[in-house]
Coordinates of C-alpha atoms in Angstrom, one line a residue:
L1 CA 58.7 -82.7 -143.3
P2 CA 62.5 -82.3 -143.8
E3 CA 63.2 -78.7 -144.4
R4 CA 64.2 -78.2 -148.4
A5 CA 65.6 -75.3 -150.4
S6 CA 62.5 -74.2 -152.9
D7 CA 63.7 -72.6 -156.1
L8 CA 60.0 -70.8 -157.3
A9 CA 61.9 -68.7 -160.0
R10 CA 59.6 -70.4 -162.6
W11 CA 56.4 -70.1 -161.1
E12 CA 57.3 -66.4 -160.1
E13 CA 58.2 -65.6 -163.8
I14 CA 54.9 -67.6 -165.0
V15 CA 52.8 -65.1 -162.4
R16 CA 54.8 -62.4 -163.9
R17 CA 53.6 -62.7 -167.2
I18 CA 49.9 -63.4 -166.3
K19 CA 49.7 -60.3 -164.2
S20 CA 51.8 -57.8 -166.4
P21 CA 51.0 -59.4 -170.1
R22 CA 52.6 -57.3 -172.5
H23 CA 49.9 -58.0 -175.2
H24 CA 46.1 -59.0 -175.6
V25 CA 44.6 -61.3 -178.1
R26 CA 40.8 -62.2 -178.5
I27 CA 40.3 -66.0 -179.4
G28 CA 37.2 -67.1 -180.2
V29 CA 35.8 -70.5 -179.3
V30 CA 33.1 -71.9 -181.2
G31 CA 31.4 -74.7 -179.1
K32 CA 28.4 -76.4 -178.6
Y33 CA 28.9 -76.7 -175.0
V34 CA 29.8 -72.8 -174.3
E35 CA 26.8 -72.0 -171.7
V36 CA 29.1 -74.9 -169.1
K37 CA 32.5 -73.3 -169.3
D38 CA 33.9 -76.2 -167.5
S39 CA 33.2 -78.0 -170.4
Y40 CA 35.9 -76.5 -172.2
K41 CA 38.3 -76.1 -168.9
S42 CA 41.9 -77.9 -170.6
L43 CA 41.1 -76.0 -173.4
Y44 CA 40.7 -72.8 -171.6
E45 CA 43.8 -73.7 -169.8
A46 CA 45.8 -74.5 -172.7
L47 CA 45.3 -71.3 -174.4
T48 CA 46.3 -69.4 -171.1
H49 CA 49.5 -71.2 -171.4
G50 CA 49.9 -70.3 -175.1
G51 CA 49.6 -66.8 -174.0
I52 CA 52.1 -67.1 -171.3
A53 CA 54.4 -68.2 -174.0
H54 CA 54.3 -64.7 -175.7
E55 CA 53.2 -62.7 -173.0
A56 CA 50.2 -62.0 -174.0
A57 CA 46.6 -62.2 -172.2
V58 CA 44.2 -64.5 -173.8
E59 CA 40.9 -63.1 -174.1
V60 CA 38.5 -66.5 -174.7
V61 CA 35.3 -65.2 -176.4
W62 CA 32.6 -68.2 -176.4
L63 CA 30.7 -68.6 -179.5
D64 CA 27.4 -70.5 -179.0
A65 CA 27.7 -72.9 -182.5
E66 CA 24.2 -72.8 -183.3
R67 CA 24.0 -69.1 -183.6
P68 CA 26.5 -68.6 -186.6
G69 CA 24.2 -71.1 -188.3
R70 CA 21.2 -68.9 -188.0
E71 CA 22.2 -65.8 -187.9
G72 CA 25.4 -65.4 -190.1
V73 CA 28.8 -65.7 -188.8
A74 CA 30.4 -62.7 -189.7
G75 CA 28.8 -60.4 -186.7
H76 CA 29.8 -62.9 -184.5
V77 CA 33.4 -63.4 -185.3
A78 CA 34.5 -60.3 -186.9
G79 CA 37.6 -58.7 -184.9
L80 CA 38.6 -61.8 -183.5
D81 CA 42.4 -62.6 -183.5
G82 CA 42.0 -66.3 -184.2
I83 CA 39.4 -68.9 -184.2
L84 CA 39.0 -72.0 -182.7
V85 CA 36.9 -74.9 -183.1
P86 CA 37.4 -77.8 -180.2
G87 CA 36.1 -81.1 -180.2
G88 CA 32.4 -82.3 -179.5
F89 CA 29.8 -84.9 -180.6
G90 CA 26.6 -84.7 -182.5
D91 CA 25.4 -82.5 -185.2
R92 CA 23.8 -79.9 -182.9
G93 CA 25.8 -76.7 -184.2
I94 CA 27.8 -78.2 -187.3
E95 CA 26.6 -75.7 -189.8
G96 CA 27.9 -72.7 -187.5
K97 CA 31.3 -74.5 -187.1
V98 CA 31.7 -74.8 -190.8
Q99 CA 30.7 -71.6 -191.4
A100 CA 33.1 -69.8 -188.9
I101 CA 36.0 -72.3 -190.3
R102 CA 34.9 -70.9 -194.0
Y103 CA 35.1 -67.3 -192.3
A104 CA 38.9 -67.7 -190.8
R105 CA 40.0 -69.6 -194.5
E106 CA 38.7 -66.9 -196.9
E107 CA 39.3 -63.7 -194.1
R108 CA 42.8 -65.0 -193.4
V109 CA 42.3 -65.5 -189.6
P110 CA 44.4 -67.9 -187.9
Y111 CA 42.4 -70.8 -187.6
F112 CA 43.0 -74.0 -185.1
G113 CA 41.0 -77.1 -185.4
I114 CA 41.1 -79.6 -182.7
C115 CA 39.1 -83.3 -183.1
L116 CA 36.0 -82.4 -184.5
G117 CA 37.3 -79.4 -185.4
M118 CA 39.6 -80.9 -188.1
Q119 CA 36.6 -83.2 -189.1
C120 CA 34.9 -79.6 -190.0
A121 CA 37.6 -78.2 -191.5
V122 CA 37.9 -81.1 -194.1
I123 CA 33.9 -80.9 -194.4
E124 CA 34.3 -77.2 -195.2
Y125 CA 37.0 -77.5 -197.8
A126 CA 35.2 -80.3 -199.4
R127 CA 31.9 -78.3 -199.9
H128 CA 33.6 -74.7 -200.6
V129 CA 36.8 -75.4 -202.5
C130 CA 36.4 -79.0 -203.9
G131 CA 32.8 -78.2 -205.0
L132 CA 31.7 -81.6 -203.4
A133 CA 28.4 -80.2 -202.3
G134 CA 26.6 -82.0 -199.8
A135 CA 30.1 -83.3 -198.0
N136 CA 29.3 -84.5 -194.6
S137 CA 30.4 -86.6 -192.0
T138 CA 28.1 -89.9 -191.6
E139 CA 27.9 -88.8 -187.7
F140 CA 26.0 -85.9 -188.8
D141 CA 24.1 -87.3 -192.3
P142 CA 24.0 -91.1 -192.2
R143 CA 24.0 -90.7 -196.2
P144 CA 25.8 -87.5 -197.5
A145 CA 26.3 -87.3 -201.0
H146 CA 30.2 -87.1 -200.2
N147 CA 31.2 -88.7 -197.0
V148 CA 34.5 -87.2 -196.3
V149 CA 34.4 -88.2 -192.6
D150 CA 33.3 -91.7 -192.0
L151 CA 33.7 -94.8 -189.5
L152 CA 36.1 -97.3 -190.0
P153 CA 35.1 -100.7 -190.6
E154 CA 35.8 -102.1 -187.4
Q155 CA 33.9 -99.4 -186.1
R156 CA 30.3 -99.6 -187.9
G157 CA 29.3 -102.9 -185.9
I158 CA 29.8 -101.6 -182.7
T159 CA 26.9 -101.1 -180.5
D160 CA 28.6 -100.6 -177.2
K161 CA 29.7 -97.1 -177.2
G162 CA 31.7 -97.2 -173.8
G163 CA 35.9 -97.2 -174.3
T164 CA 35.6 -98.4 -178.1
M165 CA 37.0 -95.2 -179.5
R166 CA 39.9 -94.5 -180.4
L167 CA 41.8 -93.8 -177.3
G168 CA 44.8 -92.4 -175.9
L169 CA 48.6 -92.0 -176.9
Y170 CA 49.0 -92.7 -180.6
P171 CA 52.2 -91.8 -182.9
I172 CA 52.0 -89.4 -185.6
T173 CA 54.2 -88.9 -188.5
L174 CA 54.5 -85.4 -189.6
A175 CA 55.3 -84.3 -193.5
E176 CA 59.0 -82.8 -193.8
G177 CA 58.6 -79.1 -194.2
S178 CA 55.2 -78.7 -192.8
V179 CA 53.7 -76.0 -190.7
A180 CA 53.3 -78.7 -188.0
S181 CA 56.9 -79.9 -188.2
R182 CA 58.2 -76.6 -188.0
V183 CA 56.1 -76.1 -184.9
F184 CA 56.8 -79.3 -183.2
G185 CA 60.3 -79.1 -184.4
A186 CA 60.2 -83.0 -184.9
G187 CA 59.2 -85.3 -187.7
A188 CA 57.5 -88.0 -185.5
I189 CA 55.5 -87.1 -182.1
Q190 CA 52.8 -88.4 -179.8
E191 CA 49.5 -87.3 -179.1
R192 CA 46.6 -88.1 -177.2
H193 CA 42.8 -89.0 -178.9
R194 CA 39.3 -89.2 -178.0
H195 CA 37.4 -90.1 -180.9
R196 CA 35.2 -92.5 -183.2
Y197 CA 35.1 -90.9 -186.8
E198 CA 38.1 -90.6 -189.1
V199 CA 38.7 -88.2 -192.2
N200 CA 37.6 -90.8 -195.2
N201 CA 41.1 -91.3 -197.3
D202 CA 38.5 -92.3 -200.1
Y203 CA 38.4 -88.5 -200.5
L204 CA 41.9 -87.2 -200.1
R205 CA 42.7 -86.7 -203.8
E206 CA 40.2 -83.7 -204.2
P207 CA 41.3 -81.5 -201.1
E208 CA 45.0 -82.4 -201.6
K209 CA 44.5 -81.4 -205.5
H210 CA 43.1 -78.0 -204.6
G211 CA 45.7 -77.2 -201.9
L212 CA 44.5 -78.8 -198.7
R213 CA 48.3 -80.2 -197.1
I214 CA 47.7 -83.6 -195.0
S215 CA 50.6 -82.7 -193.0
G216 CA 50.2 -85.9 -190.2
I217 CA 49.1 -89.2 -190.0
W218 CA 48.8 -92.5 -188.2
P219 CA 51.1 -94.7 -189.8
A220 CA 49.9 -97.8 -188.9
K221 CA 46.5 -97.1 -190.8
G222 CA 47.6 -94.3 -193.1
L223 CA 44.9 -91.9 -191.2
V224 CA 44.8 -88.3 -191.3
E225 CA 45.9 -86.6 -188.0
V226 CA 47.3 -83.0 -189.1
V227 CA 45.6 -80.7 -192.0
E228 CA 46.9 -77.3 -192.9
L229 CA 46.7 -74.8 -195.7
P230 CA 50.1 -73.9 -196.6
D231 CA 49.2 -70.5 -198.2
H232 CA 47.4 -69.2 -195.1
P233 CA 48.7 -67.1 -192.4
W234 CA 47.8 -69.8 -190.0
F235 CA 45.4 -72.7 -190.4
V236 CA 46.4 -75.9 -188.7
A237 CA 44.0 -78.7 -187.7
G238 CA 44.6 -81.9 -185.5
Q239 CA 42.4 -85.2 -185.1
F240 CA 43.9 -85.1 -181.3
H241 CA 43.6 -83.0 -178.4
P242 CA 46.6 -81.0 -177.4
E243 CA 45.2 -79.4 -174.9
F244 CA 45.8 -82.9 -172.7
R245 CA 49.6 -82.3 -172.8
S246 CA 50.2 -78.4 -172.1
R247 CA 51.5 -77.2 -169.2
P248 CA 51.9 -73.6 -167.7
W249 CA 55.6 -73.9 -168.2
D250 CA 55.3 -75.9 -171.3
P251 CA 53.1 -74.7 -173.3
H252 CA 51.9 -77.4 -175.8
P253 CA 53.6 -76.1 -179.0
L254 CA 50.4 -75.7 -181.3
F255 CA 48.7 -73.5 -178.5
A256 CA 52.2 -71.5 -178.6
A257 CA 52.1 -71.2 -182.1
F258 CA 48.5 -70.5 -182.4
I259 CA 48.7 -67.5 -180.1
R260 CA 51.6 -66.2 -181.8
A261 CA 49.7 -65.9 -185.0
A262 CA 47.0 -64.6 -183.5
L263 CA 49.7 -61.6 -182.5
D264 CA 50.8 -61.5 -186.0
H265 CA 47.6 -61.1 -187.2
Q266 CA 46.8 -58.0 -185.1
G267 CA 50.1 -56.6 -185.9
K268 CA 52.0 -57.0 -182.7
G269 CA 54.6 -59.3 -183.9

């Protein structure tokens, strides 16, 4: 191979930040596959990238979502600098995720929801702020009192579960002045998706009336892509998977902002 000059300055800086961090944060990941850490490999790496952006070592505290549902949430999440609920499928551990989100909202701990983590945030808000008792997703309860998360009509007749989800890169329009638009520094973005259920637009009026901001939509169908709480230190959840687009030298903006919020929460601003 021909010789060529190598500029490793970028990587040397990344290594320096990893080996000699100035800060340390503890992030609780409330998941249902935590016993197999590789299930969340992209997520773990993206959290690390967010830490690199702020010279912070990120300690990931893996929390089995079934335990808060059985044992109560406070003992599992107290003392964390941030709480993240990642994607997933099926009803196992859902109540534990909802409890963790409620704790983050009420105790003003930075919260980041991804895919299912956004849907659970909407469920939690509908139940405990909007007073919609029994609010749920039809993925977990086929006949909930309030189906705040549901299949789109075109998904209801699908029996072949192969590549029929909403997959790949989709455009997202962000609301002007929202936390999301400030984080991205743009009003229009594109993010990768892998899901089948969507927030039910028939129920948007109640959460919005009670303070939940719908700050991102898929413009083609007006579907919810980002929700946030304006009166919370940092509460942002998205329907997409930002971890898939994060890099050590270019952390995804949401992960970088989440770690910044976690640092601010512990007073290391």
